[in-house]
mmCIF file of C-alpha atoms in Angstrom:
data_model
loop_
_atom_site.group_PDB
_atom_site.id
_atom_site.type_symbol
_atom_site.label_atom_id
_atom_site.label_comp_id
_atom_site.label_asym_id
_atom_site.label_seq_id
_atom_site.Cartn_x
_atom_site.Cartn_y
_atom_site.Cartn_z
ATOM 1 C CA UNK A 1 34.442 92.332 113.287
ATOM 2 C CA UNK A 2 36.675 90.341 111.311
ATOM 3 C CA UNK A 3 39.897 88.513 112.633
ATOM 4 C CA UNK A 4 42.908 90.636 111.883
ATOM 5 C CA UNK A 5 45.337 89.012 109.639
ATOM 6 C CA UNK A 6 48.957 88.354 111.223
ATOM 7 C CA UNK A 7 51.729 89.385 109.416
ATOM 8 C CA UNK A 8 53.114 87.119 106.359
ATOM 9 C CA UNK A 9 56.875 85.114 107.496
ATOM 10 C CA UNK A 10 57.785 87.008 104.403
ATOM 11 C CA UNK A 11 56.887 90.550 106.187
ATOM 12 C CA UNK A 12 58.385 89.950 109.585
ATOM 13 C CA UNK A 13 61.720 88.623 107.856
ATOM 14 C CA UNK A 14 62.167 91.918 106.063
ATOM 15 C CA UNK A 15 61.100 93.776 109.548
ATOM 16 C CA UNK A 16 63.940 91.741 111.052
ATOM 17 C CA UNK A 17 66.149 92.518 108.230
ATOM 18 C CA UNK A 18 65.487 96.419 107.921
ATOM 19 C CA UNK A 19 66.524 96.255 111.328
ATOM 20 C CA UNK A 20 70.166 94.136 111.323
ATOM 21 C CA UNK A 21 73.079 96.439 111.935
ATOM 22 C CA UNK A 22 74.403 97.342 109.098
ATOM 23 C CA UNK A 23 78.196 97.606 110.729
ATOM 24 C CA UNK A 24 79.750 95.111 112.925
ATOM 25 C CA UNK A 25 82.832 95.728 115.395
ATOM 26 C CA UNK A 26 85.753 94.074 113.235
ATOM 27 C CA UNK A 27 87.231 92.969 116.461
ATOM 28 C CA UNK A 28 84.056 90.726 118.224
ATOM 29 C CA UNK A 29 81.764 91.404 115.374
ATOM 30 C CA UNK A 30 78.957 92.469 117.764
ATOM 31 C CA UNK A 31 76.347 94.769 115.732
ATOM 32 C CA UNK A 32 77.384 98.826 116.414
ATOM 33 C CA UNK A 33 75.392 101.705 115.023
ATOM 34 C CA UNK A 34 76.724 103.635 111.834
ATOM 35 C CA UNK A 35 79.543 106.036 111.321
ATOM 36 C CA UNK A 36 80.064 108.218 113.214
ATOM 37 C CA UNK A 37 78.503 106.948 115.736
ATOM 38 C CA UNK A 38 80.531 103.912 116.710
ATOM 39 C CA UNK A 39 84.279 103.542 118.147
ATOM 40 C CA UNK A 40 87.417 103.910 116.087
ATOM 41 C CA UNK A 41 90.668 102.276 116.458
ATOM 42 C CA UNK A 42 94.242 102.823 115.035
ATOM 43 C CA UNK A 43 97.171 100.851 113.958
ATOM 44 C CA UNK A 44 99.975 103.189 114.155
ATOM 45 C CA UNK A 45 102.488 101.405 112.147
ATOM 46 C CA UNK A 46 99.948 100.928 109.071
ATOM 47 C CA UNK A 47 97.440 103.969 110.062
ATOM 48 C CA UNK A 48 94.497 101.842 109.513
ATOM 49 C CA UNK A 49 91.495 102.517 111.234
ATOM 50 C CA UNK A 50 88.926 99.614 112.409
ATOM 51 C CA UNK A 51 85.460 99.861 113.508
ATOM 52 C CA UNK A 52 84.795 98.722 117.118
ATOM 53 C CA UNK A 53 81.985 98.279 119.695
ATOM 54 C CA UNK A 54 82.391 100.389 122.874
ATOM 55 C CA UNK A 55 83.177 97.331 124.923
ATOM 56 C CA UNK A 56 86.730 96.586 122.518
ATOM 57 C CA UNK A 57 87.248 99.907 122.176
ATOM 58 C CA UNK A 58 88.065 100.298 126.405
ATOM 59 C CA UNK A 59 90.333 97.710 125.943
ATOM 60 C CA UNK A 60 92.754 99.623 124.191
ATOM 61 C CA UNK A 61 93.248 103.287 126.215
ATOM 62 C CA UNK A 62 93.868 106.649 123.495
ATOM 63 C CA UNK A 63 97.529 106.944 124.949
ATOM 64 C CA UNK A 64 98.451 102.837 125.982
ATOM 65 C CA UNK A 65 101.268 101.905 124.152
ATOM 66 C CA UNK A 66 99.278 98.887 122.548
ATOM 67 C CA UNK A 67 98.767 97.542 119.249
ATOM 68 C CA UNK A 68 95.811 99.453 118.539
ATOM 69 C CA UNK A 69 94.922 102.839 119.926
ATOM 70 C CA UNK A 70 91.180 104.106 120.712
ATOM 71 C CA UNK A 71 90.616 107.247 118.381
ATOM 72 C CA UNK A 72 89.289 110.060 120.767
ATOM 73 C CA UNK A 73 85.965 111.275 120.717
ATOM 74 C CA UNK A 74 86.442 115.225 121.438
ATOM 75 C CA UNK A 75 86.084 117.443 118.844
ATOM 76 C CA UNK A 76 87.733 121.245 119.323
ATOM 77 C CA UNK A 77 86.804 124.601 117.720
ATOM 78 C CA UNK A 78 90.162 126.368 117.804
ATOM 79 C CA UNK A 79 88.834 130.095 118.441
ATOM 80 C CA UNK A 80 91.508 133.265 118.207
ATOM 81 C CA UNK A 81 93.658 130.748 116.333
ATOM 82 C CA UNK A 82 96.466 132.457 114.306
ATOM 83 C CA UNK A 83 97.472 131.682 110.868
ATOM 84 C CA UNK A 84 98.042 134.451 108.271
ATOM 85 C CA UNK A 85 98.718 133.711 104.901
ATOM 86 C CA UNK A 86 102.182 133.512 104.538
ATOM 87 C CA UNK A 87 102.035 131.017 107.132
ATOM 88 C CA UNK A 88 99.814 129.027 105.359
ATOM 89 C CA UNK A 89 101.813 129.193 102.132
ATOM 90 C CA UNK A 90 104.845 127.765 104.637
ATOM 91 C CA UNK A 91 103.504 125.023 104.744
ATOM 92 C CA UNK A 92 103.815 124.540 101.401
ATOM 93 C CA UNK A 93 100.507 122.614 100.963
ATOM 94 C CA UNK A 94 98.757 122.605 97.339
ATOM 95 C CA UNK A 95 95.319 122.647 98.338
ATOM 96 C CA UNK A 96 93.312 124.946 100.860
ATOM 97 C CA UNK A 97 92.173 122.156 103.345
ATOM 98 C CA UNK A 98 94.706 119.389 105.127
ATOM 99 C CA UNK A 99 95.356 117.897 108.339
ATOM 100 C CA UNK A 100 98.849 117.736 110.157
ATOM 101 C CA UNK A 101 99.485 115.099 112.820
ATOM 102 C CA UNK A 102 102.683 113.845 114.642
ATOM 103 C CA UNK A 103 103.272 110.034 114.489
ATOM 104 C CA UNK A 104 104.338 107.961 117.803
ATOM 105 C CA UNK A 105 106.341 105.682 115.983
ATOM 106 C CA UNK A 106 108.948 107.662 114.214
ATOM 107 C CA UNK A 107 107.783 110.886 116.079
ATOM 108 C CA UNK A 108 108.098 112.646 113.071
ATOM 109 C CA UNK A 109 105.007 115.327 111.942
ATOM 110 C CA UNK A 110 102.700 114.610 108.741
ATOM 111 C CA UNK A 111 100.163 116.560 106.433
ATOM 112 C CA UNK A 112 98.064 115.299 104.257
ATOM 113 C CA UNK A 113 95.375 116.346 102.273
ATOM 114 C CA UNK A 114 92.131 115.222 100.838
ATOM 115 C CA UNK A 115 92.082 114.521 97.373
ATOM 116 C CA UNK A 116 90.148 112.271 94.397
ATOM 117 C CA UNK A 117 92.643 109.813 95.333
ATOM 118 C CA UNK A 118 92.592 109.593 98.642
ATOM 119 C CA UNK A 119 94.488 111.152 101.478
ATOM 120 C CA UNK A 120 97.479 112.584 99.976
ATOM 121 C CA UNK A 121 100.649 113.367 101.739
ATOM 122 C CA UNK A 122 102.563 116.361 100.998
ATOM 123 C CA UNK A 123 106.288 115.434 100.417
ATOM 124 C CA UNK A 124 107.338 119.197 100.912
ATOM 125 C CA UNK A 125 109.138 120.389 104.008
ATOM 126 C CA UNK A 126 106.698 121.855 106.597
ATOM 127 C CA UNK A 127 109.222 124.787 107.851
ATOM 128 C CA UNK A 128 105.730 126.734 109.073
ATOM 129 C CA UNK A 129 105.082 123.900 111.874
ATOM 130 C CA UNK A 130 107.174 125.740 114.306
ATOM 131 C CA UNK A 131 105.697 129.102 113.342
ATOM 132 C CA UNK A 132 102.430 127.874 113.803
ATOM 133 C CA UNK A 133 103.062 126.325 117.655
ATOM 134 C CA UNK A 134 104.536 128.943 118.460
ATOM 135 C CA UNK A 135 101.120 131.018 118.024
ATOM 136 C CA UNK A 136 98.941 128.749 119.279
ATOM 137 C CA UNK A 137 99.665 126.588 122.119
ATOM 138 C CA UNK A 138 97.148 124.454 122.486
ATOM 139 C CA UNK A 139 98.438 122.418 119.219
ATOM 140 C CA UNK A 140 100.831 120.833 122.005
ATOM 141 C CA UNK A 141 98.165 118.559 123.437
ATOM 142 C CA UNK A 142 97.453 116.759 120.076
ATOM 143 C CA UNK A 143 97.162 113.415 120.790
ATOM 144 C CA UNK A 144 100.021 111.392 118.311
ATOM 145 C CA UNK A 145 98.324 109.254 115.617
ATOM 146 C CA UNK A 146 94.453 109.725 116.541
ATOM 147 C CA UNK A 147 93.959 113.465 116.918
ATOM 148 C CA UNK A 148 94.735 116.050 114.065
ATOM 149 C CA UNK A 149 94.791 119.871 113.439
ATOM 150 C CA UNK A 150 92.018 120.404 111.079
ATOM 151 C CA UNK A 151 92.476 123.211 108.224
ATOM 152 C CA UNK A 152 89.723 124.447 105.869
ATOM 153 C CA UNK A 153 90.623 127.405 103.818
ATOM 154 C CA UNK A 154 88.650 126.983 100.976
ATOM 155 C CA UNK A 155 87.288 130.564 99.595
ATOM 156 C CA UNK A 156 86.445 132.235 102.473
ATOM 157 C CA UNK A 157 85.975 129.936 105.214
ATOM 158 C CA UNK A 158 88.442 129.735 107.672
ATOM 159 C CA UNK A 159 87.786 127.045 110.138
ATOM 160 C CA UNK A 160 90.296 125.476 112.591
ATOM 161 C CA UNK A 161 89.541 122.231 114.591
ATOM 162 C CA UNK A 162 91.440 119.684 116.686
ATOM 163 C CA UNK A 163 89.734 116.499 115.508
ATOM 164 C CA UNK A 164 89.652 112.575 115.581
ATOM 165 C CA UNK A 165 91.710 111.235 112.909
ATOM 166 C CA UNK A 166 88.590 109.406 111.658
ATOM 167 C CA UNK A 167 86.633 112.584 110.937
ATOM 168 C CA UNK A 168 89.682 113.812 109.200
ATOM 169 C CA UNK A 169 89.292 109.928 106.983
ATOM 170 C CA UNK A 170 85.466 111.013 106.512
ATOM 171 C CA UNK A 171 86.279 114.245 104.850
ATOM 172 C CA UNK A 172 88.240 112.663 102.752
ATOM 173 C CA UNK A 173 85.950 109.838 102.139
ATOM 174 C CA UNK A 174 83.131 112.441 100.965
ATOM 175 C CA UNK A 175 86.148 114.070 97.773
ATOM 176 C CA UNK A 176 86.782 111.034 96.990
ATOM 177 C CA UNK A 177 83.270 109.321 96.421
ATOM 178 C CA UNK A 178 81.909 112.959 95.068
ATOM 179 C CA UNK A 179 84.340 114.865 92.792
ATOM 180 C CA UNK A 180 83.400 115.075 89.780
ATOM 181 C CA UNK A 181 85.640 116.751 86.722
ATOM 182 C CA UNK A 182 88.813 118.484 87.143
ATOM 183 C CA UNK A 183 87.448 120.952 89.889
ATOM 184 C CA UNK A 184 85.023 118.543 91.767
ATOM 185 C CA UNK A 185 81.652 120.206 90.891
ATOM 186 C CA UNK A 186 79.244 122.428 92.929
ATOM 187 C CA UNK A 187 77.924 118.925 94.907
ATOM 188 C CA UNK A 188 81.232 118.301 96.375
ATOM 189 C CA UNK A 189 81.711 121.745 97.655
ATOM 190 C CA UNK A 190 78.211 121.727 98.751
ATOM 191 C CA UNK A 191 79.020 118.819 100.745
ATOM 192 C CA UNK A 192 82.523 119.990 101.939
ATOM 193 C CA UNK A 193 80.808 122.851 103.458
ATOM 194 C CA UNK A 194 77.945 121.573 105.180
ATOM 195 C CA UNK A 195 80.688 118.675 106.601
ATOM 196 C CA UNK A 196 82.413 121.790 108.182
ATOM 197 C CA UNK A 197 79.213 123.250 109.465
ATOM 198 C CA UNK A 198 77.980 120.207 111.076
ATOM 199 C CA UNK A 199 81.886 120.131 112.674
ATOM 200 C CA UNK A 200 81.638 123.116 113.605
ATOM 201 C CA UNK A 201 77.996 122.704 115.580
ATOM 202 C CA UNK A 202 79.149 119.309 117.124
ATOM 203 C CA UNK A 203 82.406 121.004 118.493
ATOM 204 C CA UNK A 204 83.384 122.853 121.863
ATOM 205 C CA UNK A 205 85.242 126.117 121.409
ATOM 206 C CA UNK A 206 88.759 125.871 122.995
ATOM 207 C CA UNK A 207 91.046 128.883 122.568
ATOM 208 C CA UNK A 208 93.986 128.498 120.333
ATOM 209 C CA UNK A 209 96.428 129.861 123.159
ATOM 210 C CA UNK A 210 94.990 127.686 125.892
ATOM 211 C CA UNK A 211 96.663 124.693 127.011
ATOM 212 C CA UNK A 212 93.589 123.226 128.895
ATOM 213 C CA UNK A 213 92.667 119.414 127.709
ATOM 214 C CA UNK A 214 89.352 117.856 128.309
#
């Protein structure tokens, strides 16, 4: 029998290669896996998110009043939660998905919405908010800045989730890079539902009156 032949430099390089992290913690730069995957954290005051290892990501506690804040991990499935149509339309929002958060710093609450452009803010009053706590309770433990109610009411879903403030970014990440046209195209609502699906199977179910935190 022949000698096998060891692979060429050439070969193992692009082994090696193939094999590099493709994201790096933006605080150490140590190699982490890809979104989503990997650790978030938040700058309040400019709401931008970094990418972090686990090990940077302890440093910095979800609720420590420091620079940056860990986003959260948990993901909640808001069962029995109440919102009927008129108080939807209170909150004066001009598409059927958004998320609404309260911000530390000026303790004030926000909604935005995904759009082509980006996350988009509605500048309209949000007289509903009240409404809307009132009826479900658990929206008290939101966690300011990293944690967001979720809201999909686009045709006939109707899907409710407290979630990370980075997987709120992500749906608005996948508009952005696939609308197409003035009404986004069957591939983007393809995609916007199977993001909610695979929410939906990665979530625990937490009822909507409940008060109970993880």
């Amino acid at each position: 029998m022949g000698q096998q032949a060891e692979p060429s430099l050439e070969i193992l390089r692009r082994f090696v290669k193939e094999r590099e992290p493709a994201e790096r913690c933006e605080l150490c730069a140590e190699g982490i896996a890809p979104h989503p995957y990997h650790e978030h954290l938040l700058e309040p005051e400019e709401r931008q998110l970094m990418c972090s290892c686990t090990a940077c990501a302890l440093l910095f506690p979800v609720e420590a009043q420091k620079r940056f804040r860990r986003v959260p991990r948990r993901l909640w499935s808001l069962t029995d939660f109440v919102m009927t149509d008129s108080m939807w339309d209170s909150l004066a929002i001009p598409v059927k998905m958004a998320f609404l958060l309260t911000s530390a710093p000026s303790g004030e609450l926000h909604a935005y919405y995904p759009s082509p452009a980006g996350a988009t803010e509605s500048l309209l009053t949000l007289e509903g908010w009240g409404e809307l706590l009132e009826a479900n309770s658990t929206l008290s433990s939101l966690l300011p800045d990293v944690e967001a109610l979720l809201i999909n009411r686009v045709g006939d879903r109707r899907d409710y989730f407290i979630a990370p403030i980075d997987r709120c970014y992500e749906l608005v990440g996948l508009l952005r890079v696939h609308w197409r046209g003035l009404s986004g195209g069957t591939e983007v609502w393809a995609r916007v539902g199977g993001f909610f699906d695979e929410l939906r199977g990665a979530a625990r179910s937490k009822p909507a009156q409940g008060l109970v935190r993880a």
